CSV table of C-alpha atoms in Angstrom, one decimal:
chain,number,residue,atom,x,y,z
A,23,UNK,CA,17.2,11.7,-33.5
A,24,UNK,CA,15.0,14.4,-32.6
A,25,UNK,CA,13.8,14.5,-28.4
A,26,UNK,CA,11.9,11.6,-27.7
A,27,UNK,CA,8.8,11.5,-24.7
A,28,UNK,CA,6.7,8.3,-24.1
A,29,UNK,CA,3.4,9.5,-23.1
A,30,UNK,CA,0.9,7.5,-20.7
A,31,UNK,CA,-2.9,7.7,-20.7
A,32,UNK,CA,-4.7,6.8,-17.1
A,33,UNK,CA,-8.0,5.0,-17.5
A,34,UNK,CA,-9.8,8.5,-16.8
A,35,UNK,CA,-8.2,9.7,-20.1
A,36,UNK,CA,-9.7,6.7,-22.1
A,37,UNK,CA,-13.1,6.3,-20.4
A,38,UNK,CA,-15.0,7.8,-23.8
A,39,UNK,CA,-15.1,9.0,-27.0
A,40,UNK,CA,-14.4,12.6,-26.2
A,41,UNK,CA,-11.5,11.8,-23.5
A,42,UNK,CA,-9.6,9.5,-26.2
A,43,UNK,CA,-9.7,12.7,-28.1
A,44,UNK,CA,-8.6,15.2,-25.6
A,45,UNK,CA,-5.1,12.4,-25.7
A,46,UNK,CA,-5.4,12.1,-29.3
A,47,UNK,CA,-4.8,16.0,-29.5
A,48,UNK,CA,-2.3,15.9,-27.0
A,49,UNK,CA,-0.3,13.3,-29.1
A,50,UNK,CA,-0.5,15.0,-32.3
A,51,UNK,CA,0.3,18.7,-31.2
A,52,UNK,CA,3.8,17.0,-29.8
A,53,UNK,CA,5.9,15.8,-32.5
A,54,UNK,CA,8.4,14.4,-29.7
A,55,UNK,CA,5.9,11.8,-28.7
A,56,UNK,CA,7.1,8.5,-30.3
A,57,UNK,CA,5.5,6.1,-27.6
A,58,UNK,CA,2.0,6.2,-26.4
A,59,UNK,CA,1.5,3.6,-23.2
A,60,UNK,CA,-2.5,3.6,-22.6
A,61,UNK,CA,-4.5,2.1,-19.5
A,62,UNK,CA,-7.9,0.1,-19.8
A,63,UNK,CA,-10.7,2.8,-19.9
A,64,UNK,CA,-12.2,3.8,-16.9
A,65,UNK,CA,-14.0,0.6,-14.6
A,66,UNK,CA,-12.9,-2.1,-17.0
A,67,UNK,CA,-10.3,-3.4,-15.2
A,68,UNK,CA,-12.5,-3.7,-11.8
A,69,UNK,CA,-14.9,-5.7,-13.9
A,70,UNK,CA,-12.3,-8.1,-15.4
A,71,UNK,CA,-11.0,-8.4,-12.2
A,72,UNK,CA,-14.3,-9.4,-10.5
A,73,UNK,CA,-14.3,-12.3,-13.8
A,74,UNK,CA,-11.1,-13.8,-12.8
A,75,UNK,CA,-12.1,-13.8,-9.1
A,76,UNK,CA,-15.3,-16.0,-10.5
A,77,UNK,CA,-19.0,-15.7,-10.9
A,78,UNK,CA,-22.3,-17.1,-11.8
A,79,UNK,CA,-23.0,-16.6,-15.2
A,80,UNK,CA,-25.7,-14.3,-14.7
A,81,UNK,CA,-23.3,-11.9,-12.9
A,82,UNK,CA,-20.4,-12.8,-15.9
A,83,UNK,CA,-23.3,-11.8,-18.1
A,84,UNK,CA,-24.0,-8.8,-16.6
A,85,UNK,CA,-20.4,-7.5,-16.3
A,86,UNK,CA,-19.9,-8.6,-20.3
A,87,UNK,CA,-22.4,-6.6,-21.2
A,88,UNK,CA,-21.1,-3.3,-19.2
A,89,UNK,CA,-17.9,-4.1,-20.6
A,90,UNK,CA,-19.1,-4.4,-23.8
A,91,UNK,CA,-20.8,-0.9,-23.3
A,92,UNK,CA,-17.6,0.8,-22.1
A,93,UNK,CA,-16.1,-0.4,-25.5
A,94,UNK,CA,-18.9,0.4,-27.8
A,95,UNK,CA,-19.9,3.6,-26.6
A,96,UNK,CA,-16.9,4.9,-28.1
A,97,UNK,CA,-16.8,3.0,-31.3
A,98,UNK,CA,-20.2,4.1,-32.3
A,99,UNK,CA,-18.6,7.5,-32.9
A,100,UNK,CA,-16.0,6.6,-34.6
A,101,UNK,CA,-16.3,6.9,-38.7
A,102,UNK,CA,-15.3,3.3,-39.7
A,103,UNK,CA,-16.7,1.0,-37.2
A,104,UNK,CA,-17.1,-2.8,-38.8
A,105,UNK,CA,-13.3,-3.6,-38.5
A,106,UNK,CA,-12.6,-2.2,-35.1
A,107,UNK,CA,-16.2,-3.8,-33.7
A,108,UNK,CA,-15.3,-7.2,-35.4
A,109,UNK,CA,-11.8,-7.0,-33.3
A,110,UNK,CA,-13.4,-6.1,-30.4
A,111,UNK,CA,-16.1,-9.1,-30.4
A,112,UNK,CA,-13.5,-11.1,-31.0
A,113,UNK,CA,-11.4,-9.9,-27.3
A,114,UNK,CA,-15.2,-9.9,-25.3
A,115,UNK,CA,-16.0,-13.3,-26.5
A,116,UNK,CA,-12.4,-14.4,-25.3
A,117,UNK,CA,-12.9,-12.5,-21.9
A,118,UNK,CA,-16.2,-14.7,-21.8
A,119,UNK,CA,-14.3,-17.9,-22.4
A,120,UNK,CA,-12.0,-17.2,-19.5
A,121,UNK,CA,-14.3,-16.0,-17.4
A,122,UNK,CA,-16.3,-19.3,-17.4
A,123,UNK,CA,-13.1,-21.4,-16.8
A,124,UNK,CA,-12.4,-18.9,-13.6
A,125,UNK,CA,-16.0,-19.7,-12.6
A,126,UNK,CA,-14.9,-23.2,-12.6
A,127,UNK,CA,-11.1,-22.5,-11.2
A,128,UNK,CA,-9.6,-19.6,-10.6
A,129,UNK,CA,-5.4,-19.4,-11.0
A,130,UNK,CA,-3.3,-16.1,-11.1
A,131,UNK,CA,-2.3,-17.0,-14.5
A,132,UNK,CA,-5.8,-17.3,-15.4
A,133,UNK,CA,-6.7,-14.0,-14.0
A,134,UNK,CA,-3.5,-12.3,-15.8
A,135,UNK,CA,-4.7,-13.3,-19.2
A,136,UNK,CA,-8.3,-12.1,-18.4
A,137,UNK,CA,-7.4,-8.9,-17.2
A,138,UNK,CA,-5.1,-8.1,-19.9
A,139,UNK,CA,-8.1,-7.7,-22.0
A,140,UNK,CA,-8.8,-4.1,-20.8
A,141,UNK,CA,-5.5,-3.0,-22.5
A,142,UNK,CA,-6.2,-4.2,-25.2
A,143,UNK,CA,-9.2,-3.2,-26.4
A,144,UNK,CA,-8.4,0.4,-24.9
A,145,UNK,CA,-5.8,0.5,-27.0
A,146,UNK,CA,-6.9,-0.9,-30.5
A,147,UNK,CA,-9.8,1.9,-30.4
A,148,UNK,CA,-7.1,4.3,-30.1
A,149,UNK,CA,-5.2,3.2,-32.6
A,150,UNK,CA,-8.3,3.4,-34.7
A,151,UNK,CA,-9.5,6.8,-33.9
A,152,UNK,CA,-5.8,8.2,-34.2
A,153,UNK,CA,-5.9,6.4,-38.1
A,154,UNK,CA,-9.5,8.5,-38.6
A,155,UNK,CA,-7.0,11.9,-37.9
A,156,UNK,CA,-4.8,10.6,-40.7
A,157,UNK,CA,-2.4,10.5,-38.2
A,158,UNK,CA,0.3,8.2,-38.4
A,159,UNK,CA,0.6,5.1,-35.5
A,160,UNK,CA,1.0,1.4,-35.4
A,161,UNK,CA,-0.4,-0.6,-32.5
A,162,UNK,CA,1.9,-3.0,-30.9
A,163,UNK,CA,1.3,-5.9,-28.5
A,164,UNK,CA,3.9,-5.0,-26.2
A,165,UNK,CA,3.8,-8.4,-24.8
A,166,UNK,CA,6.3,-9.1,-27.4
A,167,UNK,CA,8.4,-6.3,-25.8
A,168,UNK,CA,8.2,-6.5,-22.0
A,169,UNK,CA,9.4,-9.9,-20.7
A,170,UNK,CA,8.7,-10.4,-17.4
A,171,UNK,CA,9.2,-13.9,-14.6
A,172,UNK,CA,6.3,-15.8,-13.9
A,173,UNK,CA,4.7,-13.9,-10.5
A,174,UNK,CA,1.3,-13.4,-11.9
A,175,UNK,CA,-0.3,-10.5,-10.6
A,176,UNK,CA,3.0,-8.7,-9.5
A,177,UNK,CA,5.5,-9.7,-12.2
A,178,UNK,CA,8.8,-8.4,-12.8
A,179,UNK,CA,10.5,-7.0,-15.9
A,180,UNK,CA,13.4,-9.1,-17.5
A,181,UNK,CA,15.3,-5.9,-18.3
A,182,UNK,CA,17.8,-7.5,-20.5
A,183,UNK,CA,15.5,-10.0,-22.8
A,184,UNK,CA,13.0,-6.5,-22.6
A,185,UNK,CA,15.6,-4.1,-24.5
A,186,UNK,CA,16.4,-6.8,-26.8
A,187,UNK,CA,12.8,-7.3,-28.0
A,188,UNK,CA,12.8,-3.4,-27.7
A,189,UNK,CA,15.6,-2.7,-29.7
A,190,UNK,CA,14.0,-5.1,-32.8
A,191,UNK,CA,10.1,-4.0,-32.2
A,192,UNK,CA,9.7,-0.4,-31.2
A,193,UNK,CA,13.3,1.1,-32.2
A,194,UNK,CA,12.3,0.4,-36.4
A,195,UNK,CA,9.2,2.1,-36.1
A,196,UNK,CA,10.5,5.1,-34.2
A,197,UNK,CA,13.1,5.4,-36.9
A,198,UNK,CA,10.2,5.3,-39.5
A,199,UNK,CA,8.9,8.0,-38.1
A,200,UNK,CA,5.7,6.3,-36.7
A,201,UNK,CA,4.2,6.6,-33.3
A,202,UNK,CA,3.8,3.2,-31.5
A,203,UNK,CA,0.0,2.4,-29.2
A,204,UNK,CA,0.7,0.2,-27.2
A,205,UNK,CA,-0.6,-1.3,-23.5
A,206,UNK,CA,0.7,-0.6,-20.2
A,207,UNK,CA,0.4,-3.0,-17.3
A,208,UNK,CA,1.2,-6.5,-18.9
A,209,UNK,CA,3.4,-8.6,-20.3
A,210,UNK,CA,4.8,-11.8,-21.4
A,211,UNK,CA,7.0,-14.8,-19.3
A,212,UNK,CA,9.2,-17.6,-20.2
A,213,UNK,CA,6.7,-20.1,-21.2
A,214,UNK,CA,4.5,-17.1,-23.3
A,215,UNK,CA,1.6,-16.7,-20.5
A,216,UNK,CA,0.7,-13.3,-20.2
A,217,UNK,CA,1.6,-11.7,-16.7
A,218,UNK,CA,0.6,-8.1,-15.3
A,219,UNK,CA,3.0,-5.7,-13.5
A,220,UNK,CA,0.3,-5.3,-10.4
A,221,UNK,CA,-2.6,-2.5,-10.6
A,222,UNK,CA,-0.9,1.0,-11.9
A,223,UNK,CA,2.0,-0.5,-13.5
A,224,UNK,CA,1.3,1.0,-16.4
A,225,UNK,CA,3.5,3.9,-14.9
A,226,UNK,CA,5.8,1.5,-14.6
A,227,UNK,CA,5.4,0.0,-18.3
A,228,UNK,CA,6.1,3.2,-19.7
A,229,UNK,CA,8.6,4.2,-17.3
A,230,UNK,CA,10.4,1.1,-18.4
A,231,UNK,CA,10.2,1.5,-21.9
A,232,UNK,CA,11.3,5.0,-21.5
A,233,UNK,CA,14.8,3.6,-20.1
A,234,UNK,CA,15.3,1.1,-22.6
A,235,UNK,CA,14.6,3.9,-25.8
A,236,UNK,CA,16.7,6.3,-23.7
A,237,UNK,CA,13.6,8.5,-23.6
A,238,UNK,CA,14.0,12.5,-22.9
A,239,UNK,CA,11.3,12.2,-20.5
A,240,UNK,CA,7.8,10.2,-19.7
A,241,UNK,CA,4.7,12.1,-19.4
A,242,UNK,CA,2.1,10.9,-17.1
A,243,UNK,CA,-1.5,11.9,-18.6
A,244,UNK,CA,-4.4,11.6,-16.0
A,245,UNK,CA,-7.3,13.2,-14.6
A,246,UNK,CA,-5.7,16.1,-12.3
A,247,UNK,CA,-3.5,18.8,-13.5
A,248,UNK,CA,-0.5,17.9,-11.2
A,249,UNK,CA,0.9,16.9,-7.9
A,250,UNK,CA,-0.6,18.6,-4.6
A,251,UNK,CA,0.6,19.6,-1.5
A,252,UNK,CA,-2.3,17.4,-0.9
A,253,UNK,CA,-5.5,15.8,-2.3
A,254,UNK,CA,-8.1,18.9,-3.4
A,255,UNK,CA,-10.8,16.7,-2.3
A,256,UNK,CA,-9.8,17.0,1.3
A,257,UNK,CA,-8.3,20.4,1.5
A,258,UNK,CA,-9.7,22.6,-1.5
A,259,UNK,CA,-6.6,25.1,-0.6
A,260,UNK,CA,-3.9,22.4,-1.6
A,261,UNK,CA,-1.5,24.0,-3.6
A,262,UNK,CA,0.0,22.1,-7.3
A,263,UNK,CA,3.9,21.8,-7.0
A,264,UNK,CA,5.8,22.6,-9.7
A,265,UNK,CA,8.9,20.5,-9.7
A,266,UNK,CA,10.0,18.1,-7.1
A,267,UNK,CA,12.4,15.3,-6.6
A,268,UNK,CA,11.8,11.7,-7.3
A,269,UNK,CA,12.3,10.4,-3.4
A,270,UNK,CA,9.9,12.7,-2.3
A,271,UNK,CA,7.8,11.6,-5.2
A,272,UNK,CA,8.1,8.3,-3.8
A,273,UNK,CA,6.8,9.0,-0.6
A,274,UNK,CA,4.4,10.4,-1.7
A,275,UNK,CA,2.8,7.5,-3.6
A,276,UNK,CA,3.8,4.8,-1.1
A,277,UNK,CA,2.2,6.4,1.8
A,278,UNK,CA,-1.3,7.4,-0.3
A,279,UNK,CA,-1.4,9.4,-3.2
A,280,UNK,CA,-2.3,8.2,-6.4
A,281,UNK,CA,-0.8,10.3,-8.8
A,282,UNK,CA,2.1,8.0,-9.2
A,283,UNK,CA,2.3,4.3,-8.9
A,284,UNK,CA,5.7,4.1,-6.6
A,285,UNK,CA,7.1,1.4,-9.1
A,286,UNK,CA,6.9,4.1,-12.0
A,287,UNK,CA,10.2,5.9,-10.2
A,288,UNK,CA,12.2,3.2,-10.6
A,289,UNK,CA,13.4,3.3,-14.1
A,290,UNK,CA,13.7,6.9,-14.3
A,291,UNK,CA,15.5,7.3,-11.2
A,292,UNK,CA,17.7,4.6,-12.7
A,293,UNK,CA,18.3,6.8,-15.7
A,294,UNK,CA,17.2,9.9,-14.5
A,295,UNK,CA,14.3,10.5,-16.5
A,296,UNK,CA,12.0,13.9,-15.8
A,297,UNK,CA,8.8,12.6,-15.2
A,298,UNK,CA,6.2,14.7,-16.0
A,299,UNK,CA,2.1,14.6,-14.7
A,300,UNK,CA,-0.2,16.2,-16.0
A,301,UNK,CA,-4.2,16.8,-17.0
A,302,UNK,CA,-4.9,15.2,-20.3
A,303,UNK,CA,-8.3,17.3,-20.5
A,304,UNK,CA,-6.5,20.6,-19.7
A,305,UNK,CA,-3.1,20.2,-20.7
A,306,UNK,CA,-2.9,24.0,-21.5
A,307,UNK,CA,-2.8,23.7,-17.5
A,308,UNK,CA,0.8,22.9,-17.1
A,309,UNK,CA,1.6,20.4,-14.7
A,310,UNK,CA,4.7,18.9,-12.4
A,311,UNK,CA,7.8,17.9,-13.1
A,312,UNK,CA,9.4,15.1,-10.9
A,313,UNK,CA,13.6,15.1,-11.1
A,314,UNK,CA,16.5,13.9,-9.7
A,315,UNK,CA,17.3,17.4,-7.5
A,316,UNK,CA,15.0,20.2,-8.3
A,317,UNK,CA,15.3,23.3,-6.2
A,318,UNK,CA,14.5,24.8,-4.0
A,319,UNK,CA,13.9,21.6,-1.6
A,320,UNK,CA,11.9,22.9,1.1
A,321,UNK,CA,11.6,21.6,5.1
A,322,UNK,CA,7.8,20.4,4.0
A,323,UNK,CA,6.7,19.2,0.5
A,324,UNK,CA,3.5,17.4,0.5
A,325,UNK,CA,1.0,15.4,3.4
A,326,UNK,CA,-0.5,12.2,2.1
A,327,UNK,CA,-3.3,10.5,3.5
A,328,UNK,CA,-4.0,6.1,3.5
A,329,UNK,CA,-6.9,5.5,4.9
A,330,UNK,CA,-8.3,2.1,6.4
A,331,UNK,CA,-5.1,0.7,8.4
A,332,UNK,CA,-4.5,-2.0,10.7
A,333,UNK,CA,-2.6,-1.6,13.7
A,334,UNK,CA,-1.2,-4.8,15.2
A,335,UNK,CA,0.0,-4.7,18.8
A,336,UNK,CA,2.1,-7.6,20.2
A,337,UNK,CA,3.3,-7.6,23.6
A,338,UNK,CA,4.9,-10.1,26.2
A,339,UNK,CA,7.3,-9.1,28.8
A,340,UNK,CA,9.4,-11.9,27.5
A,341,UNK,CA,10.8,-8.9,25.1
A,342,UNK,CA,12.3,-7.3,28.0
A,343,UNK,CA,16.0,-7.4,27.8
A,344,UNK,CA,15.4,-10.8,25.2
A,345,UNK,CA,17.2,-11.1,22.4
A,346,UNK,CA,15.1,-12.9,19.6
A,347,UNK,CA,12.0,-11.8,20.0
A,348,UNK,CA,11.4,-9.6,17.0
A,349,UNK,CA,12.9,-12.0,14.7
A,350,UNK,CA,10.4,-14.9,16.0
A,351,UNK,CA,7.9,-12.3,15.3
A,352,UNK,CA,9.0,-11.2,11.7
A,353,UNK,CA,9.6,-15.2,10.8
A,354,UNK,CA,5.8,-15.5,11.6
A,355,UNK,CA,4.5,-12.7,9.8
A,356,UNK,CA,6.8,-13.7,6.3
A,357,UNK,CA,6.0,-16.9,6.5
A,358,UNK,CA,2.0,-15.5,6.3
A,359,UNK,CA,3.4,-13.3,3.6
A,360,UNK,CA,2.7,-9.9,5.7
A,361,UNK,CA,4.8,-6.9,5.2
A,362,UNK,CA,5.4,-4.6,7.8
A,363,UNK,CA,4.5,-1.2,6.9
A,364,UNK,CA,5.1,1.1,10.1
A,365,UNK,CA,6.2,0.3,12.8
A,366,UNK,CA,7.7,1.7,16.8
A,367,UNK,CA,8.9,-0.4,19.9
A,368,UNK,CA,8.7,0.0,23.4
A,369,UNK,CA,10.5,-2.2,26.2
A,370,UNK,CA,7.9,-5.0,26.5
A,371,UNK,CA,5.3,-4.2,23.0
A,372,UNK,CA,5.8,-3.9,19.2
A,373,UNK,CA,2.9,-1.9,17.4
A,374,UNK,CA,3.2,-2.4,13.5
A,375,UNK,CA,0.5,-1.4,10.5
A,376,UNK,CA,-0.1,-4.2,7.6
A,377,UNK,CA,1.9,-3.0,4.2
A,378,UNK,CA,-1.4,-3.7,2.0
A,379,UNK,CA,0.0,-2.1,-1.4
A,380,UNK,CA,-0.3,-5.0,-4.4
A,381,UNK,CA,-3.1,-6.9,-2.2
A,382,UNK,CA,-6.7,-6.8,-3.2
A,383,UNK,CA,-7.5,-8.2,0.4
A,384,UNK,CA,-8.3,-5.7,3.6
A,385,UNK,CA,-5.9,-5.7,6.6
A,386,UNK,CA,-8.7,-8.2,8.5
A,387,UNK,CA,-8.5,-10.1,5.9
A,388,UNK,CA,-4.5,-10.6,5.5
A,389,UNK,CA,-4.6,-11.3,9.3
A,390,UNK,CA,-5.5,-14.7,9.1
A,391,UNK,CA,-6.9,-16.9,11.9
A,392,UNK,CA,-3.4,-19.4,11.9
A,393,UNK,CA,-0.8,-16.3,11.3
A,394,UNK,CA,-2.6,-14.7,14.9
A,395,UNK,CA,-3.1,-18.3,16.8
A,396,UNK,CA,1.0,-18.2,16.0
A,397,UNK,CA,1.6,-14.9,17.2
A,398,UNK,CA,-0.7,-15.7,20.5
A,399,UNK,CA,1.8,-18.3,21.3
A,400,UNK,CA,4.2,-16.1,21.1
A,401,UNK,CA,2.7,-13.4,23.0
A,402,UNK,CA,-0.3,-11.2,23.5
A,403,UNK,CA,-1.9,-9.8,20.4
A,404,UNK,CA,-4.1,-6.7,19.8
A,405,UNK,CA,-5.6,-5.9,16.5
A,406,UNK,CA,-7.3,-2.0,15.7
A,407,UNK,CA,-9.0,-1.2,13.0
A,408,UNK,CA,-10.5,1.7,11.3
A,409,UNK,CA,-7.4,3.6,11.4
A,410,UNK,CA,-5.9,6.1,9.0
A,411,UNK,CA,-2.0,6.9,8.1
A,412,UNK,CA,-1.0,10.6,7.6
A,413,UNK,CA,2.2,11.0,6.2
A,414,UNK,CA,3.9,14.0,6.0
A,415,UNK,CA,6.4,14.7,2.9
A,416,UNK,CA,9.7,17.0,3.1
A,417,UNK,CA,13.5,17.0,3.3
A,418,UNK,CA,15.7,16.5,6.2
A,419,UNK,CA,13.3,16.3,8.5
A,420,UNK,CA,15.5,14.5,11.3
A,421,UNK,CA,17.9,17.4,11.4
A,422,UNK,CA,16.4,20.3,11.2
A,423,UNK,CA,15.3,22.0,15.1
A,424,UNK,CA,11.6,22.7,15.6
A,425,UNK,CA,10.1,20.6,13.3
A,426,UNK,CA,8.4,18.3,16.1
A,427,UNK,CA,7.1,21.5,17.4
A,428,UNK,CA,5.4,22.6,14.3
A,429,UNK,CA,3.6,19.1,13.9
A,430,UNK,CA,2.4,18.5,17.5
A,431,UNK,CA,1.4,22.0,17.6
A,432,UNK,CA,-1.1,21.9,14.5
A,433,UNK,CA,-1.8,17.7,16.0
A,434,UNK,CA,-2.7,19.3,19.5
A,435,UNK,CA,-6.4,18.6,19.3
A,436,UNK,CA,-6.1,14.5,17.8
A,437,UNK,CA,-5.8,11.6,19.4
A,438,UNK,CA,-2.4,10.4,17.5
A,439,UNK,CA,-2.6,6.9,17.6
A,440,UNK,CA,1.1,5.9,16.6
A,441,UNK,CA,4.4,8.3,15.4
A,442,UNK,CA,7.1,7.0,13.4
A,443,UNK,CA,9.5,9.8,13.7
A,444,UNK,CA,13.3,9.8,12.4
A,445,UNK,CA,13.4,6.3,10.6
A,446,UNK,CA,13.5,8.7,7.5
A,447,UNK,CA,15.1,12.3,6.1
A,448,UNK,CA,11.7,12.2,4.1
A,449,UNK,CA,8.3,11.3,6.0
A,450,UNK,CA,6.8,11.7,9.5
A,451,UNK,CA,3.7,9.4,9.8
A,452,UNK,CA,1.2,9.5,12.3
A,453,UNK,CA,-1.8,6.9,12.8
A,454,UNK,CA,-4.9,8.6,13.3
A,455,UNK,CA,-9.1,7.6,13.7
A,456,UNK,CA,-10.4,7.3,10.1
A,457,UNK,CA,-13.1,9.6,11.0
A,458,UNK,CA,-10.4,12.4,12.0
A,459,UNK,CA,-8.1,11.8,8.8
A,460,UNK,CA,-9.1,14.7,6.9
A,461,UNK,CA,-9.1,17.6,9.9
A,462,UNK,CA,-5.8,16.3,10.8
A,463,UNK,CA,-4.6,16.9,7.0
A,464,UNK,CA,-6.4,20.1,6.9
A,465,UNK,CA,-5.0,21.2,10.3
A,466,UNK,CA,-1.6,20.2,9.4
A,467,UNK,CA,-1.6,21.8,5.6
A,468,UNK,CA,-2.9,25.0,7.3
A,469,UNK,CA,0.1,24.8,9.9
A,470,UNK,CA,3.0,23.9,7.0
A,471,UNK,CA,1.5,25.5,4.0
């Protein structure tokens, strides 16, 4: 077999007519791309997601019909449109079905189902404007592919019962020469209710179906020609990086940047598989190239910024000396299903941010009025808001002499918050005012880069 590449397409790069073309291009000037993963388009997914949280019907109405718009305004300029409209009647009228029953009661399973919808619709225009190209592809459902458990809205891929249903789905196609659509994000448990891999999993999805095909590579289409040094939109002088490795990739994502969901590493790290990211308007732009060990590996890579954090101070001079105490305090916090994100110690305090990622709800919001009466029994509690994390990416930056200099130097003029410094060979964070976030990334990207 020839090299093989699974392509994904971000919402961005199927919000409209002329942005399903751009990919449609991309796919048929690359003869090595056999599997084509695709996102809901652009704003649909928010929508669903605001249906399966429940509504009064004239808001369901409302968001239908802007749905409905999203869809249509690329079907009106396709060249056949009766059977691809009559399919996609048929997927709005079921979102409106489900969306009355979560008006009613809302379930995770419920909401799974619902937002499933954007894929799928995204993806049968596709497939129809790829078939107006003569160009030859076959949607799939790819919930008959990915089997996952039964944790709706963060589900987990059965690898094993996956590459099985791989291996008698997508392999025959592939060897008939035919490029398979198909949907990123979701999938399909044990008792055949849909499930969702969590909000960006469709990195993952194609990351994952790259593994079991024993892909060459998975290319990540999306709206920005790269990875950064740091986001353009807070330092215009960020500079793209050409190849880096997948831990600092990781970083990366995890602490802020939304080029890459974190989960997409997994399954090419696994089988180390180059991931690629690119522009899908301006491929001609090149891109980066995330791999195992690229070189050269320099001190600093990349800063990323999270903005709205919650810092959670807990102190009690019972710590001093105690043995105990943290463990009382992490039993509380699991048992409120809070992960800890960052985190430093002193003798007598503990000062911890709120790990947010997979959780529609704000840190005030996961810090419930029971999980903080627990904690105050336990000892005094301080909660600050309106906080920003700054990470900054590299390599071996717990060994290498003068790299604390260089940071406080360019972080002279801030009021740093918290440090977390030597916990990792990868990231330094700092905890910073929100309203300060972006002159501390431009300071320190002026300082490093």
């Amino acid at each position: 077999m020839s090299k093989l590449s699974v392509a994904k397409f971000g919402g961005t790069s199927v919000a409209n007519f002329e942005a399903m073309s751009l990919c449609a291009n991309i796919i048929t000037q690359d003869p090595n791309t056999r599997v084509v993963v695709l996102s809901a388009s652009a704003g649909v997914t928010n929508y669903l997601v605001e249906l399966a949280n429940g509504c009064e019907k004239a808001r369901r109405d409302e968001i239908i019909a802007a749905v409905r718009t999203i869809q249509y305004n690329i079907i009106e300029k396709l060249q056949h449109q009766a059977e691809i409209s009559a399919q996609i009647d048929e997927l709005l009228a079921r979102i409106e079905a489900l969306a009355e029953s979560a008006s009613l009661a809302t379930s995770t399973a419920l909401a799974d189902e619902l937002i499933s919808h954007g894929e799928m619709m995204s993806t049968k225009i596709f497939t129809q404007l790829c078939a107006e190209r003569n160009y030859t592809t076959v949607w799939v459902d790819v919930r008959e592919i990915v089997a996952t458990n039964s944790h709706y809205g963060k589900a987990a891929p059965n690898d094993e019962k996956t590459k099985l249903q791989s291996d008698a789905i997508l392999k025959p196609l592939i060897a008939a020469g035919k490029v398979a659509i198909t949907q990123g994000f979701i999938g399909r448990d044990d008792e055949g209710k849909t499930t969702t891999l969590g909000r960006g999993g469709s990195d993952y999805s194609a990351a994952l179906l790259a593994e079991i095909l024993n892909a060459d590579d998975v290319l990540i289409w999306t709206d920005v020609p790269g990875i950064y040094t740091t986001d353009p939109r807070v330092e215009p002088n960020a500079k793209r990086i050409d190849t880096m490795a997948f831990n600092e990739a990781a970083e990366m994502a995890t602490f802020g940047a939304k080029v890459l969901h974190p989960a997409t590493l997994l399954p090419a790290v696994r089988s180390n598989i180059p991931v690629f990211v690119g522009s899908s308007k301006a491929p001609e732009q090149g891109g980066t190239w995330v791999t195992r060990d690229p070189q050269p590996r320099p001190t600093f890579r990349a800063i990323a910024l999270r903005r709205n954090q919650t810092l959670l101070t807990l102190s009690s001079l019972s710590m001093l000396h105690a043995k105990g105490f943290l463990a009382n305090v992490f039993a509380i916090l699991a048992k409120h299903n809070i992960s800890v994100d960052v985190i430093t110690t002193s003798e007598v305090s503990i000062a911890l941010t709120l790990d947010k990622t997979g959780s529609a709800s704000t840190g005030a919001e996961m810090l419930s009025q029971d999980l903080l009466d627990e904690l105050r029994e336990l000892c005094h509690v301080q909660v600050e808001n309106d906080l920003a994390l700054v990470a900054i990416i590299g390599n071996n930056l717990h060994t290498q002499a003068g790299v604390a200099k260089q940071l406080f130097h360019q972080l002279e003029g801030f009021n740093i918050r918290l440090i977390s410094y030597g916990a990792s060979t990868n990231n330094v964070c700092t905890l910073v005012k929100n309203d300060e976030a972006d002159d501390v990334v431009r300071a320190l990207h002026a300082g490093l880069f």
